[in-house]
PDB file of C-alpha atoms and ligand atoms in Angstrom:
ATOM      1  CA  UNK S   1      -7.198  99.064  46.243  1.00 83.00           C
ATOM      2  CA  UNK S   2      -7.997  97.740  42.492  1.00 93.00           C
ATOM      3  CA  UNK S   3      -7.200 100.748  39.554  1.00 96.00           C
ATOM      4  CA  UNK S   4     -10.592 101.867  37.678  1.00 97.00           C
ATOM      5  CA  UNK S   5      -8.548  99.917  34.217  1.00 96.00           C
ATOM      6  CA  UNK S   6      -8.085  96.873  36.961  1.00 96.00           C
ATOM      7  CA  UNK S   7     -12.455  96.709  37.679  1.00 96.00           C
ATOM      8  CA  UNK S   8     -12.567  97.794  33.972  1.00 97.00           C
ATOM      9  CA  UNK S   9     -11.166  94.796  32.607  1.00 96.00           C
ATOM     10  CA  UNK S  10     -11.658  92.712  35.355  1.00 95.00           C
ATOM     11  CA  UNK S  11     -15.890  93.295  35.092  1.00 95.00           C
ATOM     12  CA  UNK S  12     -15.907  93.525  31.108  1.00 97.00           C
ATOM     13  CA  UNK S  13     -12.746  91.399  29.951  1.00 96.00           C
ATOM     14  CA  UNK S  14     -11.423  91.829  26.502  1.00 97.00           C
ATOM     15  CA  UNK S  15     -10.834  89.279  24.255  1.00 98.00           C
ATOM     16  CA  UNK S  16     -12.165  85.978  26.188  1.00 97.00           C
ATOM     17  CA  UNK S  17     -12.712  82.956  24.208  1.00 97.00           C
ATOM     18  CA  UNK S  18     -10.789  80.671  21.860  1.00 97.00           C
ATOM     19  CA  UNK S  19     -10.160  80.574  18.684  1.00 98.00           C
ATOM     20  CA  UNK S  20     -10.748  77.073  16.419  1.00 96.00           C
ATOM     21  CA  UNK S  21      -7.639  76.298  14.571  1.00 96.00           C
ATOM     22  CA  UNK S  22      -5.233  78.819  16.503  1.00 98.00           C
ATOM     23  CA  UNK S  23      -2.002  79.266  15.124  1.00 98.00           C
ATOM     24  CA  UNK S  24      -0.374  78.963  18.815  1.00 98.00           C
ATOM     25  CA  UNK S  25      -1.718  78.132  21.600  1.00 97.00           C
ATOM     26  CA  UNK S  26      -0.204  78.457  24.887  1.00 95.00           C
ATOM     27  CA  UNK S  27      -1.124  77.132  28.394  1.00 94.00           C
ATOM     28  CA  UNK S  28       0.693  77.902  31.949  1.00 93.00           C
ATOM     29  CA  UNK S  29       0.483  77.558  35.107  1.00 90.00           C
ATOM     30  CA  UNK S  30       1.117  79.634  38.022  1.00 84.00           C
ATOM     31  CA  UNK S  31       2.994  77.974  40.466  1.00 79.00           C
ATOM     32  CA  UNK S  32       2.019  80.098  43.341  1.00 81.00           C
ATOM     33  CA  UNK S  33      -1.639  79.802  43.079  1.00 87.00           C
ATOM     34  CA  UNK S  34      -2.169  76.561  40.832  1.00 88.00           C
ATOM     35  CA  UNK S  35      -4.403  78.884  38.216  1.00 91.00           C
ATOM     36  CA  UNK S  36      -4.411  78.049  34.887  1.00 93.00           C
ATOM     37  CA  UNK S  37      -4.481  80.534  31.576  1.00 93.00           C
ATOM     38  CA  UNK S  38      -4.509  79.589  28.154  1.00 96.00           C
ATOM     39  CA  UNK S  39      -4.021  81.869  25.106  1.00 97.00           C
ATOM     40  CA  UNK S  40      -4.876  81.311  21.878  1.00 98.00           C
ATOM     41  CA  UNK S  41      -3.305  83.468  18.301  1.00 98.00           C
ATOM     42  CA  UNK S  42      -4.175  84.282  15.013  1.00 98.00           C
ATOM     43  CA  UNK S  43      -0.912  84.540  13.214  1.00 98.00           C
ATOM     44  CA  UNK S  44      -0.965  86.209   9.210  1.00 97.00           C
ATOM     45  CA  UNK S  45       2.318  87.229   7.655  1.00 96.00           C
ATOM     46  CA  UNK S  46       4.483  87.658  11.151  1.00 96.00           C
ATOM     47  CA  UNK S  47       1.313  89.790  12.967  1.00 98.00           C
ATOM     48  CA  UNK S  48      -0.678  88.499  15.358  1.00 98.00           C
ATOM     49  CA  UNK S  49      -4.358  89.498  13.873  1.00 98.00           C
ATOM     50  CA  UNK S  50      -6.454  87.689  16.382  1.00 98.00           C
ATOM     51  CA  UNK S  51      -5.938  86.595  20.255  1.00 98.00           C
ATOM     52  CA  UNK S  52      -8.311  85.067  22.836  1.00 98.00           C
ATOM     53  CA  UNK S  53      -7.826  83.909  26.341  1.00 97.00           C
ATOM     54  CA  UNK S  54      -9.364  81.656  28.720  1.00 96.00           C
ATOM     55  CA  UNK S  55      -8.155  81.787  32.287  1.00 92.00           C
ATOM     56  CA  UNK S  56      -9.189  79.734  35.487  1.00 90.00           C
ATOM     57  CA  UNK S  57      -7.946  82.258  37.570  1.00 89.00           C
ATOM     58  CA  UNK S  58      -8.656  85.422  40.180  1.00 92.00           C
ATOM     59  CA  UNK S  59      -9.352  89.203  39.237  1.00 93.00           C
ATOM     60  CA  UNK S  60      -6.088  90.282  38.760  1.00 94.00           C
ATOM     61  CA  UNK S  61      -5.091  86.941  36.256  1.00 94.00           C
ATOM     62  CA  UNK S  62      -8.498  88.404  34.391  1.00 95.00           C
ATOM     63  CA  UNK S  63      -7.727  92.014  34.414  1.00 96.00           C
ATOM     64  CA  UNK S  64      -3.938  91.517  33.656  1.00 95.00           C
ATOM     65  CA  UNK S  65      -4.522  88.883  30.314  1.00 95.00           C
ATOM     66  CA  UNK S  66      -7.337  90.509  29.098  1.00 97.00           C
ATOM     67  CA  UNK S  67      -5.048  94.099  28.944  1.00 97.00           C
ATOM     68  CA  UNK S  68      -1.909  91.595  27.493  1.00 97.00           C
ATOM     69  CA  UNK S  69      -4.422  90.829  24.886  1.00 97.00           C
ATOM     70  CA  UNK S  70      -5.238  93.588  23.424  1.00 97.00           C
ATOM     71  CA  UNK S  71      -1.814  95.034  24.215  1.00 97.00           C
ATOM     72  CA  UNK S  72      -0.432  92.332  21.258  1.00 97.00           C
ATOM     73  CA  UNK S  73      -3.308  92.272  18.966  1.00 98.00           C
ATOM     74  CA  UNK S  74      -1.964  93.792  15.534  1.00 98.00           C
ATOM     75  CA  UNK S  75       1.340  93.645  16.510  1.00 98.00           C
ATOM     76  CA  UNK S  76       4.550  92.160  14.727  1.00 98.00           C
ATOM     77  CA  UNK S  77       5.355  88.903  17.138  1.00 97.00           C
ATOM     78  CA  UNK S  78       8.816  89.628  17.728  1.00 95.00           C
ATOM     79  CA  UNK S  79       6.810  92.993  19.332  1.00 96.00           C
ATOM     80  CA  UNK S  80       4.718  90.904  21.101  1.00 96.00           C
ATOM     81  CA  UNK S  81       7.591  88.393  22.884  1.00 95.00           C
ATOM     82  CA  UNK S  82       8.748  91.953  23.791  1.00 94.00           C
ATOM     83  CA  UNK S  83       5.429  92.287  26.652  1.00 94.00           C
ATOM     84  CA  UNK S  84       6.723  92.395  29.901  1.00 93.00           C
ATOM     85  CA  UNK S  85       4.149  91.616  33.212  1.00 93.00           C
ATOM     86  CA  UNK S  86       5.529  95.203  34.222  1.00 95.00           C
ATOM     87  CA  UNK S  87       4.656  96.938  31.605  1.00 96.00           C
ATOM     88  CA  UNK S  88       0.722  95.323  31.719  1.00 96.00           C
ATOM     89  CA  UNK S  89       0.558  96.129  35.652  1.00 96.00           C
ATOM     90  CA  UNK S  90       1.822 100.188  34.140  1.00 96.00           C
ATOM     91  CA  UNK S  91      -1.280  99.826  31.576  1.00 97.00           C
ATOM     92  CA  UNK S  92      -3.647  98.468  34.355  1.00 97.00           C
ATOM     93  CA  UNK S  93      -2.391 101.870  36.606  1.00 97.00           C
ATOM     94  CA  UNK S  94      -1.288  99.065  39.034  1.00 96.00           C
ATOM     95  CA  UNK S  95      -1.774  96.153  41.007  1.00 95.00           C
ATOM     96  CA  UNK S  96      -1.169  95.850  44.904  1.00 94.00           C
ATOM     97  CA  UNK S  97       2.082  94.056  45.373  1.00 91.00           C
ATOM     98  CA  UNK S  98       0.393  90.726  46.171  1.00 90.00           C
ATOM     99  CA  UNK S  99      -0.956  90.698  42.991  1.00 92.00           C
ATOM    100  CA  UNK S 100       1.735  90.548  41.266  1.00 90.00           C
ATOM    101  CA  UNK S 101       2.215  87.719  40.251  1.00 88.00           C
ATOM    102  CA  UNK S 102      -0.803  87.413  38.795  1.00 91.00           C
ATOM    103  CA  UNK S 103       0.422  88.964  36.005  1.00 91.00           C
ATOM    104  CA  UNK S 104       2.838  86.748  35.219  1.00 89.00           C
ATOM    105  CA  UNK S 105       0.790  84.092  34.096  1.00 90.00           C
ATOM    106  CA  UNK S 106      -0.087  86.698  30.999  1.00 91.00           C
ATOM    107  CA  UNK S 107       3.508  87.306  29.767  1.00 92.00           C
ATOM    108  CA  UNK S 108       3.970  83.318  30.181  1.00 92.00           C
ATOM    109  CA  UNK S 109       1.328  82.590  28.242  1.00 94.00           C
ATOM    110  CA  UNK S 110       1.573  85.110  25.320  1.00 95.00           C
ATOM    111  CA  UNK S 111       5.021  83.951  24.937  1.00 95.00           C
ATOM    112  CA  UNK S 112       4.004  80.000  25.257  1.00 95.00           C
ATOM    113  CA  UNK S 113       1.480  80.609  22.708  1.00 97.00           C
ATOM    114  CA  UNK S 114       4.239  82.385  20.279  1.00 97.00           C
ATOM    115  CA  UNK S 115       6.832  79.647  20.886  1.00 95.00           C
ATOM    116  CA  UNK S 116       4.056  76.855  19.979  1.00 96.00           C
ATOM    117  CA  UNK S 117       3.242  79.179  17.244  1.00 97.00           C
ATOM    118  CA  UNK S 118       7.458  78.886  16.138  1.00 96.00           C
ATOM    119  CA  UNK S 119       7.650  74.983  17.101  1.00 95.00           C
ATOM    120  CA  UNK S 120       4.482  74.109  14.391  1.00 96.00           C
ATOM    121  CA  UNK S 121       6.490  76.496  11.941  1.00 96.00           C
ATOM    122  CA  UNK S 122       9.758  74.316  12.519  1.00 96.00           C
ATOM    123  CA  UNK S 123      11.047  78.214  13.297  1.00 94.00           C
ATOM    124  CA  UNK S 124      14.045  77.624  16.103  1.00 93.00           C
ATOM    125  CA  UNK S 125      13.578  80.192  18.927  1.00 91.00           C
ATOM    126  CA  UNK S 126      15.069  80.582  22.517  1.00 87.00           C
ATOM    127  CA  UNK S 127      12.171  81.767  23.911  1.00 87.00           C
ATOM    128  CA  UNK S 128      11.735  81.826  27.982  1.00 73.00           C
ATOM    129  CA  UNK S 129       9.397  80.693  29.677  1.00 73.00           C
ATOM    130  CA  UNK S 130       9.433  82.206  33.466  1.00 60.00           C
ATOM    131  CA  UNK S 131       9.683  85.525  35.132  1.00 53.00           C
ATOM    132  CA  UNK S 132      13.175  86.819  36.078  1.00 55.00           C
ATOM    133  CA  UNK S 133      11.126  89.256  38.862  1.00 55.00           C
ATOM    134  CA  UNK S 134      12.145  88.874  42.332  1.00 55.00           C
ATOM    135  CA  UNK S 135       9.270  88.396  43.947  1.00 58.00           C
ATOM    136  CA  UNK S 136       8.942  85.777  46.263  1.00 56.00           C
ATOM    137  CA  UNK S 137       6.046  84.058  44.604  1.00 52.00           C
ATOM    138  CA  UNK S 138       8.559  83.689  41.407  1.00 49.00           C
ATOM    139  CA  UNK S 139      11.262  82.475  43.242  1.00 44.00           C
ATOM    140  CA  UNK S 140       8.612  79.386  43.686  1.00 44.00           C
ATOM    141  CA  UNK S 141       9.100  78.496  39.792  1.00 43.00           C
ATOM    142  CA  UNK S 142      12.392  77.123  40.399  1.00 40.00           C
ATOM    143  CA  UNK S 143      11.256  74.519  43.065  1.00 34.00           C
TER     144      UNK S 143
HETATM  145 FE1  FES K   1      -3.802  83.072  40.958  1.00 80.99          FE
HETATM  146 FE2  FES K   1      -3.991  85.634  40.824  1.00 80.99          FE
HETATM  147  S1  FES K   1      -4.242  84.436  42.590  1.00 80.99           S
HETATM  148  S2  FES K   1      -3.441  84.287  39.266  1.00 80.99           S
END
């Protein structure tokens, strides 16, 4: 039921660690499943040159943040807010539709980690934290 680039990255994740003195550092919840993932970046001249994640969380959480990692990694941050959950789950071939949400918790992150990244900076944003999917495990954020 898991994609060979799900088992891939879920047996030999990318990018998991942290990194000391981290540019921007972001932490979420899911609300759905209480796990936790943090991210950590490596900002130089508006590119993100280094990322890391930790995650207390299941398979998918693993698979999907270790793909959002090195989906961002030496890209312009503006590209990087751009990282949808959708277009991870497309990179992973898929998750089953219970999964889903999983993924979110990736997106949040990447972009919690870029808007800590703007608030050090004094740089004003209106960056979003929360998934406008319609999944029903989503809908839980708003409760
Ligand atoms: Fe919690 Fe997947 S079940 S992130």
């Amino acid at each position: 039921m898991y994609s060979e680039k799900v088992m891939d990255h879920f047996s030999a994740p990318r990018n998991v660690g942290e990194i000391e003195n981290a540019d921007g550092v972001g932490e979420v919840g899911n609300a759905v499943c209480g796990d936790i993932m943090k991210i950590f970046l490596k900002i130089e001249n508006g590119v993100i040159v280094d990322v890391k994640f930790k995650t207390f969380g299941c398979g998918a959480a693993i698979a999907t943040s270790s793909m959002a990692t090195e989906m961002i990694k030496g890209k312009k941050i503006e590209e990087a807010l751009e990282l949808t959950n959708k277009a991870v789950v497309e990179a992973l071939d898929g998750l089953p539709p219970a999964k889903i949400h999983c993924s979110v918790l990736a997106e949040e992150a990447v972009k919690s980690a870029i808007a800590d990244y703007y608030d050090k900076n004094g740089i004003e944003h209106n960056i979003n934290i929360g998934c406008d999917c319609n999944c029903e495990g989503c809908h839980k954020h708003d409760h």
